[in-house]
Amino acid sequence: MRRNIIIILTFVGGLYYFLEFVLPGETGISKLIVEIGKVTLAIGACAFLLGVINLLRLHGTRVVLRRSGWHNSAALIVALFVMLIVHLVRYYSHAAEGDTVWRIYNLLWDNMRVPLDSTIFSLLAFYIVSAAYRSFRIKSGEAAVMMAAAVVVMLGQIPTGQEVTLWLKGYENDPGLWWLSRIRVDTIREWLMQYWNGAAQRGILFGAAIGGLAMSLRIWLSLERGSFFDRQ
Amino acid sequence: MHATYTMLILTAVFSAPIVLYILRARAGKGEIYIRPIAGLSAIDEAVGRATEMGRPVLYSTGLSWLSIEGLCSVAILSHVARLAAKYDLRIIVPVNSYLLYPIAEEAVREAYADAGKLDLFKAEDVIFIPGQFPYAAGVVGIMHRERVAATFFFGYFAAESLILAEAGSQVGAIQVAGTPDILQIPFFITACDYTIIGEEFYAATAYLTHEPTMIGSLRGQDIGKMILATLTVLLLVFGLLMAFAPNVFFSNWLLDLLLR
C-alpha cells in the first residue's frame, strides 16, 4: 500500500513538472507552479528541522557524556543558538542597519563565519600544489604530454607567461611570417582549452546528460530496481 | 522556461530507447554484456580492506541535494551501506543537504536492518553538516579523527572536492569517487585511487546490482549516445554547409526548424 502511494505520488509529481515544461506558453498548470513550490519548501523546512535535531542529538550526547572533543560540540551548540536568536531578533525587530543587533549580526556573520569559510577555501591553494606535484610526475608518454600541455596552459593563463611570447604579435600583419603570431603561449592555451579540452568536456557532458535522463526516467516511472528506491 | 519543439522531440527520441530496453530486459529478452568498471569493482575491495583494518568507511554525498545526482548518490550509498552491514563495519555519512539527510539516514538504517544488524546502526553516524566549507572542514575532521580506511565521494561536488580527496589521501584511505561534474573530475582523478566519470556515475546502480531492468536502461542509454553521435555528425555537415554555402535553401530552413 505504502509503495503504491509513493509510486502514484512520484508519477503525478513528475508528470506535473514534465507537462509544465513541455506545454508551450503560460498554460493553466504553469500558474500553479509557485503554490506547488511552496509545498516543496514546507517539506524542506520539516527536513531542515530533522537536520538540526540530528546535530543537537549528536553534539548534545557528546557534551552530556563528556566524550573527547566535547568542548567543540558545546561551541557548536552555543553558536547555533546564538546565531539563531540574533537573526530572529534582527528580523522581527525590524532593526535599522547600524543598530546593536545588526552590529552583532555582522560581527558573527561577516567577521567570523565568512573569514572561517575563506580560511578553509584557502587550503585549496596548498592542496592544488600537492595534487599537481603528484599528477605531473612524468611516468609515461601520456604523462609527458599532459605535463607539456599543463605548462603551456599555466603560462598562458598568467600575464608573466603571456609576456614571454607577446613579441610574436608583431608579425600579425606580416604576409610571410603571420603564422608566428599564432604560436604565442596565450593562443596555444586558448586552442588547447577551447578545442581539445572543450571537446572532451562536451563528450562527457553528452554521456552524463543521457545518464541523468535515464536515471530521472527510472525514478519517475518507479523502474529503479535492486537499489534503495526499489524498496520505497 | 518552456521546452521548444526541438527539445520535446529530442527528449522523446532519447527517452524511447531507454524505456523500450527496460521493458525488453524485464521481459527477459536478450543477454546484455556490461564492461567492468574498475572504480565500481573497487567499492568491494575498499570495504574489504576497511574490514581487515577494523576501521570505519566514510561516504560523502558532497553538496548534492534532492536532485538526480543526490538520489543516484543515495542509491550507491545503499549498496555501500549493505556491504558495510554485511561485514559488521561502521559507515559514517556526512550529508550537506537537509533534504537529502533523512533519505540518506533511511538508506543506511534499512541496509543494517536488512542484514539483521540494526543494533550496529548508529543514527549519529549519518551527520548533517550544512554549508559548503563547514562541510569540508567537518568531513576532513572526521577523516582524521576516525582514521577512516576507505572514503567514497559520490554526488555533486564543488571547490571542496580536492580538500576532501587530499585529506583522505593524507590518512591513507583507499578512495573511490564519482561525479558528473566535469570541473571536479580532474581533482578526483588526481587525488583518488578510482574515479567514475560522467555517465558511469548514473549507471553505477546498474553495474552494482546487475538487475535486468537497470541493465536494459544502460542499453537504452547506449542507443541514445549512438543517436547523439549521429546527430553530431549530421549537424557538423550542416554547420559546414552553413559556413561554405550560406545561401543553400535548406540550411536556413533547417536552422529555423531546430530553433523553433
Coordinates of C-alpha atoms in Angstrom, one line a residue:
Chain A
M1 CA 0.0 0.0 0.0
R2 CA 2.7 2.4 1.1
R3 CA 4.8 1.6 -2.0
N4 CA 1.8 2.1 -4.4
I5 CA 1.1 5.5 -2.8
I6 CA 4.7 6.5 -3.3
I7 CA 4.7 5.3 -6.9
I8 CA 1.5 7.3 -7.7
L9 CA 2.7 10.4 -6.0
T10 CA 6.1 10.3 -7.7
F11 CA 4.5 9.8 -11.1
V12 CA 1.9 12.6 -10.6
G13 CA 4.5 15.0 -9.3
G14 CA 6.9 14.2 -12.2
L15 CA 4.1 14.4 -14.7
Y16 CA 3.1 17.9 -13.5
Y17 CA 6.7 19.3 -13.9
F18 CA 7.1 17.5 -17.2
L19 CA 3.9 18.9 -18.6
E20 CA 4.6 22.3 -17.2
F21 CA 7.9 22.3 -19.1
V22 CA 6.8 20.9 -22.4
L23 CA 3.5 22.6 -22.9
P24 CA 4.1 25.9 -24.7
G25 CA 3.2 29.3 -23.3
E26 CA 1.5 30.1 -20.0
T27 CA -1.0 27.3 -19.5
G28 CA -3.2 26.8 -16.5
I29 CA -0.8 24.5 -14.8
S30 CA 2.0 27.0 -15.1
K31 CA 0.1 29.3 -12.7
L32 CA 0.2 26.6 -10.0
I33 CA 4.0 26.3 -10.0
V34 CA 4.6 28.9 -7.3
E35 CA 2.0 27.3 -5.0
I36 CA 3.4 23.8 -5.6
G37 CA 6.9 25.2 -4.9
K38 CA 5.6 26.4 -1.5
V39 CA 4.7 22.8 -0.7
T40 CA 8.2 21.7 -1.5
L41 CA 9.5 24.5 0.7
A42 CA 7.3 23.3 3.6
I43 CA 8.6 19.7 3.2
G44 CA 12.1 21.1 3.1
A45 CA 11.5 23.1 6.3
C46 CA 10.5 19.8 8.1
A47 CA 13.6 18.1 6.7
F48 CA 15.7 21.0 7.9
L49 CA 14.3 20.5 11.4
L50 CA 15.4 16.9 11.2
G51 CA 18.9 18.0 10.4
V52 CA 19.0 20.4 13.3
I53 CA 17.7 17.6 15.6
N54 CA 20.5 15.3 14.3
L55 CA 23.1 18.0 15.1
L56 CA 21.7 18.5 18.6
R57 CA 21.4 14.8 19.3
L58 CA 25.0 14.1 18.1
H59 CA 26.7 17.0 19.8
G60 CA 24.4 17.1 22.8
T61 CA 25.3 13.5 23.6
R62 CA 29.0 14.3 23.4
V63 CA 28.6 17.2 25.8
V64 CA 26.5 15.3 28.3
L65 CA 28.7 12.2 28.3
R66 CA 31.9 14.4 28.2
R67 CA 33.3 12.5 25.3
S68 CA 36.6 13.5 23.7
G69 CA 36.2 16.9 22.0
W70 CA 33.0 17.7 23.9
H71 CA 34.0 21.4 24.2
N72 CA 33.9 21.6 20.3
S73 CA 30.4 20.2 20.4
A74 CA 29.4 22.7 23.1
A75 CA 30.8 25.5 21.0
L76 CA 28.7 24.3 18.0
I77 CA 25.5 24.2 20.1
V78 CA 26.1 27.7 21.6
A79 CA 27.0 29.1 18.1
L80 CA 23.8 27.5 16.6
F81 CA 21.5 29.1 19.2
V82 CA 23.3 32.5 19.4
M83 CA 23.2 32.9 15.6
L84 CA 19.5 31.8 15.5
I85 CA 18.5 34.2 18.3
V86 CA 20.4 37.1 16.8
H87 CA 19.0 36.5 13.4
L88 CA 15.4 36.2 14.7
V89 CA 15.7 39.4 16.8
R90 CA 17.2 41.3 13.8
Y91 CA 14.4 40.1 11.5
Y92 CA 11.4 40.6 13.8
S93 CA 12.5 43.8 15.5
H94 CA 12.9 45.5 12.0
A95 CA 16.1 47.0 13.3
A96 CA 17.8 49.5 11.1
E97 CA 21.3 48.9 9.8
G98 CA 23.8 50.2 12.4
D99 CA 21.6 49.2 15.4
T100 CA 23.2 47.0 18.0
V101 CA 21.5 43.8 16.8
W102 CA 22.8 44.5 13.3
R103 CA 26.3 45.1 14.6
I104 CA 26.2 41.8 16.5
Y105 CA 24.9 40.0 13.4
N106 CA 27.7 41.5 11.2
L107 CA 30.3 40.5 13.9
L108 CA 29.1 36.9 13.9
W109 CA 28.5 36.5 10.1
D110 CA 30.8 38.9 8.3
N111 CA 33.6 38.9 10.8
M112 CA 33.6 35.3 12.0
R113 CA 31.7 33.0 9.7
V114 CA 32.9 34.5 6.3
P115 CA 36.6 34.5 7.3
L116 CA 36.3 31.0 8.6
D117 CA 34.9 30.0 5.2
S118 CA 37.7 31.8 3.4
T119 CA 40.3 30.0 5.7
I120 CA 39.1 26.6 4.6
F121 CA 38.8 27.7 1.0
S122 CA 42.4 29.0 1.1
L123 CA 43.6 25.5 2.0
L124 CA 42.8 24.6 -1.6
A125 CA 45.8 26.5 -2.9
F126 CA 48.2 24.2 -0.9
Y127 CA 46.2 21.1 -1.9
I128 CA 46.3 22.0 -5.6
V129 CA 50.1 22.3 -5.4
S130 CA 50.5 18.8 -3.8
A131 CA 47.9 17.3 -6.2
A132 CA 49.7 18.9 -9.2
Y133 CA 53.0 17.6 -8.0
R134 CA 51.6 14.0 -7.9
S135 CA 49.9 14.3 -11.3
F136 CA 52.6 16.0 -13.2
R137 CA 55.4 13.5 -12.5
I138 CA 56.4 12.2 -15.9
K139 CA 56.0 8.5 -15.6
S140 CA 54.8 7.7 -19.1
G141 CA 54.3 9.2 -22.6
E142 CA 50.8 10.4 -21.7
A143 CA 52.0 12.0 -18.5
A144 CA 54.7 13.9 -20.5
V145 CA 52.1 15.2 -23.0
M146 CA 49.9 16.2 -20.1
M147 CA 52.8 17.9 -18.4
A148 CA 53.7 19.9 -21.5
A149 CA 50.0 20.9 -22.1
A150 CA 49.7 22.0 -18.4
V151 CA 52.9 24.1 -18.6
V152 CA 51.5 25.9 -21.7
V153 CA 48.1 26.4 -20.2
M154 CA 49.6 27.7 -16.9
L155 CA 51.9 30.1 -18.7
G156 CA 49.1 31.2 -21.0
Q157 CA 46.9 31.9 -18.0
I158 CA 49.2 34.4 -16.2
P159 CA 50.4 37.8 -17.5
T160 CA 54.1 36.9 -16.9
G161 CA 53.7 33.8 -19.0
Q162 CA 51.9 35.7 -21.8
E163 CA 54.7 38.3 -21.8
V164 CA 57.2 35.6 -22.9
T165 CA 55.8 35.3 -26.4
L166 CA 54.0 38.6 -26.7
W167 CA 56.6 40.0 -29.1
L168 CA 55.3 37.5 -31.7
K169 CA 52.2 39.5 -32.0
G170 CA 54.2 42.0 -34.1
Y171 CA 54.2 39.5 -37.0
E172 CA 50.4 39.5 -37.2
N173 CA 50.3 41.6 -40.4
D174 CA 53.5 40.2 -42.0
P175 CA 52.4 38.3 -45.1
G176 CA 55.2 35.7 -44.9
L177 CA 55.5 35.3 -41.1
W178 CA 51.9 35.9 -39.9
W179 CA 51.8 32.3 -38.6
L180 CA 54.4 33.2 -35.9
S181 CA 51.7 35.4 -34.2
R182 CA 49.6 32.2 -33.9
I183 CA 52.1 30.3 -31.8
R184 CA 52.0 32.6 -28.8
V185 CA 51.6 30.9 -25.4
D186 CA 48.2 32.5 -24.9
T187 CA 46.8 31.5 -28.3
I188 CA 48.0 27.9 -27.8
R189 CA 46.5 27.9 -24.4
E190 CA 43.2 29.0 -25.8
W191 CA 43.4 26.4 -28.6
L192 CA 44.1 23.7 -26.1
M193 CA 41.3 24.7 -23.7
Q194 CA 38.6 25.6 -26.3
Y195 CA 39.1 22.7 -28.8
W196 CA 40.8 19.8 -27.1
N197 CA 39.6 20.2 -23.6
G198 CA 36.3 21.6 -24.7
A199 CA 35.6 18.7 -27.0
A200 CA 36.4 16.2 -24.2
Q201 CA 34.2 18.0 -21.7
R202 CA 31.3 18.1 -24.1
G203 CA 31.7 14.4 -24.7
I204 CA 31.5 13.7 -21.0
L205 CA 28.6 16.1 -20.7
F206 CA 26.6 14.3 -23.5
G207 CA 27.0 11.0 -21.8
A208 CA 26.2 12.5 -18.4
A209 CA 23.1 14.2 -19.8
I210 CA 21.7 10.9 -21.2
G211 CA 22.7 9.1 -18.0
G212 CA 20.8 11.7 -16.0
L213 CA 17.8 11.4 -18.3
A214 CA 17.8 7.6 -17.8
M215 CA 18.1 7.9 -14.0
S216 CA 15.2 10.5 -14.0
L217 CA 13.0 8.2 -16.1
R218 CA 13.7 5.2 -13.8
I219 CA 12.8 7.2 -10.7
W220 CA 9.8 8.9 -12.2
L221 CA 8.3 5.7 -13.6
S222 CA 9.4 3.8 -10.5
L223 CA 11.5 1.4 -12.7
E224 CA 14.6 1.6 -10.4
R225 CA 15.4 -1.9 -9.3
G226 CA 17.8 -3.5 -6.8
S227 CA 18.7 -0.2 -5.1
F228 CA 17.3 1.7 -2.2
F229 CA 14.4 3.2 -4.2
D230 CA 13.2 -0.2 -5.3
R231 CA 12.1 -0.9 -1.7
Q232 CA 10.5 2.5 -1.0
Chain B
M1 CA 11.0 28.4 -19.2
H2 CA 9.3 26.1 -21.6
A3 CA 10.6 23.4 -24.0
T4 CA 10.9 24.2 -27.7
Y5 CA 9.5 21.7 -30.1
T6 CA 13.1 20.5 -30.9
M7 CA 13.7 19.9 -27.2
L8 CA 10.4 18.0 -26.9
I9 CA 11.3 15.8 -29.9
L10 CA 14.8 15.1 -28.7
T11 CA 13.5 14.2 -25.2
A12 CA 11.2 11.7 -26.8
V13 CA 13.9 10.3 -29.0
F14 CA 16.4 9.8 -26.2
S15 CA 13.7 8.5 -23.7
A16 CA 12.1 6.0 -26.0
P17 CA 15.1 3.6 -26.3
I18 CA 15.7 3.7 -22.5
V19 CA 12.1 2.8 -21.7
L20 CA 12.0 0.3 -24.6
Y21 CA 15.1 -1.6 -23.5
I22 CA 14.0 -1.6 -19.8
L23 CA 10.7 -3.2 -20.9
R24 CA 12.6 -5.7 -23.1
A25 CA 15.0 -6.6 -20.3
R26 CA 12.1 -7.1 -17.8
A27 CA 10.5 -9.4 -20.3
G28 CA 13.8 -11.4 -20.3
K29 CA 14.7 -10.7 -24.0
G30 CA 18.4 -10.8 -24.9
E31 CA 21.6 -11.0 -22.9
I32 CA 23.4 -7.8 -22.4
Y33 CA 27.1 -7.6 -21.6
I34 CA 28.3 -4.9 -19.3
R35 CA 32.0 -4.0 -19.5
P36 CA 33.5 -3.9 -16.0
I37 CA 34.3 -0.5 -14.5
A38 CA 37.3 -0.6 -12.2
G39 CA 36.0 2.2 -9.9
L40 CA 32.8 0.3 -9.1
S41 CA 34.6 -3.0 -8.7
A42 CA 36.9 -1.2 -6.2
I43 CA 34.0 -0.5 -3.9
D44 CA 34.0 -4.1 -2.7
E45 CA 37.8 -4.0 -2.4
A46 CA 37.7 -0.8 -0.3
V47 CA 35.1 -2.1 2.1
G48 CA 37.0 -5.4 2.4
R49 CA 40.2 -3.5 3.2
A50 CA 38.4 -1.4 5.9
T51 CA 37.1 -4.6 7.4
E52 CA 40.6 -6.1 7.6
M53 CA 41.9 -2.9 9.2
G54 CA 38.9 -2.7 11.6
R55 CA 38.4 1.0 10.7
P56 CA 35.3 2.7 9.5
V57 CA 34.5 3.9 6.0
L58 CA 33.2 7.3 5.1
Y59 CA 30.7 8.0 2.4
S60 CA 30.3 11.6 1.3
T61 CA 27.3 12.8 -0.8
G62 CA 29.1 16.1 -1.3
L63 CA 26.9 19.1 -1.9
S64 CA 24.2 17.0 -3.5
W65 CA 20.7 18.0 -2.6
L66 CA 17.4 16.4 -3.6
S67 CA 18.3 16.2 -7.3
I68 CA 19.1 13.3 -9.7
E69 CA 22.8 13.4 -8.6
G70 CA 21.7 13.2 -4.9
L71 CA 19.3 10.4 -5.5
C72 CA 21.8 8.5 -7.5
S73 CA 24.3 9.0 -4.7
V74 CA 21.8 7.6 -2.2
A75 CA 21.3 4.5 -4.4
I76 CA 25.1 3.9 -4.3
L77 CA 25.2 4.7 -0.6
S78 CA 22.6 2.0 -0.1
H79 CA 24.9 -0.5 -1.8
V80 CA 28.0 0.5 0.2
A81 CA 26.0 0.5 3.5
R82 CA 24.8 -3.0 2.7
L83 CA 28.4 -4.2 2.2
A84 CA 29.4 -2.4 5.5
A85 CA 26.5 -4.1 7.4
K86 CA 27.4 -7.4 5.9
Y87 CA 30.9 -7.1 7.4
D88 CA 29.9 -5.5 10.7
L89 CA 31.6 -2.3 9.6
R90 CA 30.8 1.2 10.7
I91 CA 29.9 3.7 7.9
I92 CA 30.0 7.4 8.5
V93 CA 27.8 9.5 6.2
P94 CA 28.2 13.3 6.3
V95 CA 25.3 14.9 4.4
N96 CA 25.3 18.6 3.4
S97 CA 21.7 18.9 2.3
Y98 CA 18.8 18.9 4.8
L99 CA 16.6 17.5 2.1
L100 CA 18.9 14.5 1.4
Y101 CA 19.8 13.9 5.0
P102 CA 16.6 12.0 6.1
I103 CA 16.8 9.9 2.9
A104 CA 20.4 9.0 3.5
E105 CA 19.7 8.1 7.1
E106 CA 16.8 5.9 6.0
A107 CA 19.0 4.2 3.3
V108 CA 21.7 3.3 5.9
R109 CA 19.2 2.2 8.5
E110 CA 17.5 0.0 6.0
A111 CA 20.8 -1.6 4.9
Y112 CA 21.6 -2.6 8.5
A113 CA 18.0 -3.7 9.1
D114 CA 18.1 -5.9 6.0
A115 CA 21.3 -7.5 7.2
G116 CA 19.6 -8.2 10.6
K117 CA 22.1 -5.9 12.3
L118 CA 20.0 -2.9 13.3
D119 CA 21.8 -2.8 16.6
L120 CA 25.0 -1.8 14.7
F121 CA 23.3 1.2 13.1
K122 CA 24.1 4.5 14.8
A123 CA 21.9 7.4 13.8
E124 CA 24.7 9.7 14.8
D125 CA 26.9 8.3 12.0
V126 CA 24.7 10.0 9.4
I127 CA 25.7 13.6 10.2
F128 CA 24.1 16.7 8.9
I129 CA 26.7 19.4 8.2
P130 CA 25.3 22.5 6.4
G131 CA 27.3 25.0 4.4
Q132 CA 30.0 24.3 1.8
F133 CA 33.2 25.0 3.7
P134 CA 31.8 24.0 7.1
Y135 CA 31.0 20.7 5.4
A136 CA 34.6 20.4 4.0
A137 CA 36.1 21.2 7.4
G138 CA 33.7 18.8 9.2
V139 CA 34.4 15.9 6.8
V140 CA 38.2 16.5 6.9
G141 CA 38.0 16.5 10.8
I142 CA 36.0 13.2 10.7
M143 CA 38.5 11.5 8.4
H144 CA 41.4 12.4 10.7
R145 CA 39.7 11.7 14.0
E146 CA 38.2 8.4 12.9
R147 CA 41.2 7.4 10.8
V148 CA 38.8 6.1 8.1
A149 CA 40.2 3.2 5.9
A150 CA 38.1 4.0 2.9
T151 CA 36.4 7.0 1.5
F152 CA 33.6 7.2 -1.1
F153 CA 32.7 10.5 -2.8
F154 CA 29.6 10.2 -4.9
G155 CA 27.4 13.1 -5.9
Y156 CA 27.7 16.8 -6.7
F157 CA 30.9 18.5 -5.6
A158 CA 32.4 22.0 -6.0
A159 CA 35.6 23.6 -4.7
E160 CA 35.7 21.3 -1.6
S161 CA 36.3 18.2 -3.8
L162 CA 40.1 18.5 -3.6
I163 CA 40.1 19.4 0.1
L164 CA 38.2 16.2 0.9
A165 CA 40.1 14.0 -1.5
E166 CA 43.5 15.2 -0.4
A167 CA 42.5 14.8 3.3
G168 CA 41.5 11.2 2.5
S169 CA 44.8 10.7 0.8
Q170 CA 46.7 12.0 3.9
V171 CA 45.0 9.5 6.2
G172 CA 45.9 6.7 3.8
A173 CA 42.4 5.8 2.9
I174 CA 41.6 3.9 -0.3
Q175 CA 39.4 6.4 -2.2
V176 CA 36.7 5.9 -4.8
A177 CA 34.9 9.0 -6.3
G178 CA 32.2 9.6 -8.8
T179 CA 30.7 12.8 -10.1
P180 CA 29.0 14.0 -13.2
D181 CA 30.6 17.5 -12.7
I182 CA 33.3 17.9 -15.3
L183 CA 35.1 20.6 -13.3
Q184 CA 35.7 18.4 -10.3
I185 CA 36.6 15.2 -12.2
P186 CA 40.3 16.2 -12.7
F187 CA 40.7 16.8 -8.9
F188 CA 39.2 13.4 -8.1
I189 CA 41.3 11.7 -10.7
T190 CA 44.4 13.3 -9.2
A191 CA 43.7 12.5 -5.6
C192 CA 41.6 9.3 -5.6
D193 CA 42.5 5.7 -6.4
Y194 CA 39.5 5.2 -8.6
T195 CA 37.2 7.8 -10.3
I196 CA 34.0 7.2 -12.0
I197 CA 33.2 9.9 -14.6
G198 CA 30.2 11.3 -16.4
E199 CA 27.5 8.8 -17.3
E200 CA 29.3 6.0 -15.3
F201 CA 28.1 7.8 -12.2
Y202 CA 24.4 7.4 -13.3
A203 CA 25.0 3.9 -14.5
A204 CA 26.6 2.8 -11.2
T205 CA 23.5 1.2 -9.7
A206 CA 23.0 -0.9 -12.8
Y207 CA 26.6 -2.1 -12.5
L208 CA 26.3 -2.8 -8.8
T209 CA 23.0 -4.6 -8.8
H210 CA 23.1 -6.3 -12.3
E211 CA 19.3 -6.1 -12.3
P212 CA 17.9 -6.8 -15.7
T213 CA 15.8 -3.6 -15.6
M214 CA 18.8 -1.4 -14.9
I215 CA 21.0 -3.2 -17.5
G216 CA 18.2 -2.6 -20.0
S217 CA 18.4 1.1 -19.1
L218 CA 22.1 1.1 -19.8
R219 CA 21.5 -0.4 -23.3
G220 CA 18.9 2.3 -23.9
Q221 CA 21.5 4.9 -22.9
D222 CA 24.0 3.5 -25.3
I223 CA 21.4 3.7 -28.1
G224 CA 20.8 7.3 -27.1
K225 CA 24.5 8.0 -27.3
M226 CA 24.6 6.5 -30.8
I227 CA 21.7 8.7 -31.9
L228 CA 23.5 11.7 -30.3
A229 CA 26.8 10.8 -32.2
T230 CA 24.9 10.5 -35.5
L231 CA 23.2 13.9 -34.8
T232 CA 26.5 15.5 -34.1
V233 CA 28.0 14.3 -37.4
L234 CA 24.8 15.5 -39.3
L235 CA 24.9 18.8 -37.6
L236 CA 28.7 19.1 -38.3
V237 CA 27.9 18.6 -42.0
F238 CA 25.1 21.2 -41.7
G239 CA 27.4 23.6 -39.9
L240 CA 30.0 23.2 -42.8
L241 CA 27.2 23.8 -45.3
M242 CA 26.2 27.0 -43.4
A243 CA 29.8 28.2 -43.4
F244 CA 30.6 27.4 -47.1
A245 CA 27.2 27.8 -48.7
P246 CA 25.1 30.0 -46.6
N247 CA 22.6 30.5 -49.3
V248 CA 21.7 26.9 -49.8
F249 CA 17.9 26.9 -49.5
F250 CA 17.5 24.2 -46.8
S251 CA 20.2 25.4 -44.4
N252 CA 18.3 28.4 -43.2
W253 CA 15.1 26.4 -43.2
L254 CA 16.7 23.7 -41.1
L255 CA 18.2 26.2 -38.6
D256 CA 14.8 27.9 -38.2
L257 CA 13.2 24.5 -37.6
L258 CA 15.8 23.5 -35.0
L259 CA 15.4 26.7 -33.0
R260 CA 11.6 26.7 -33.1

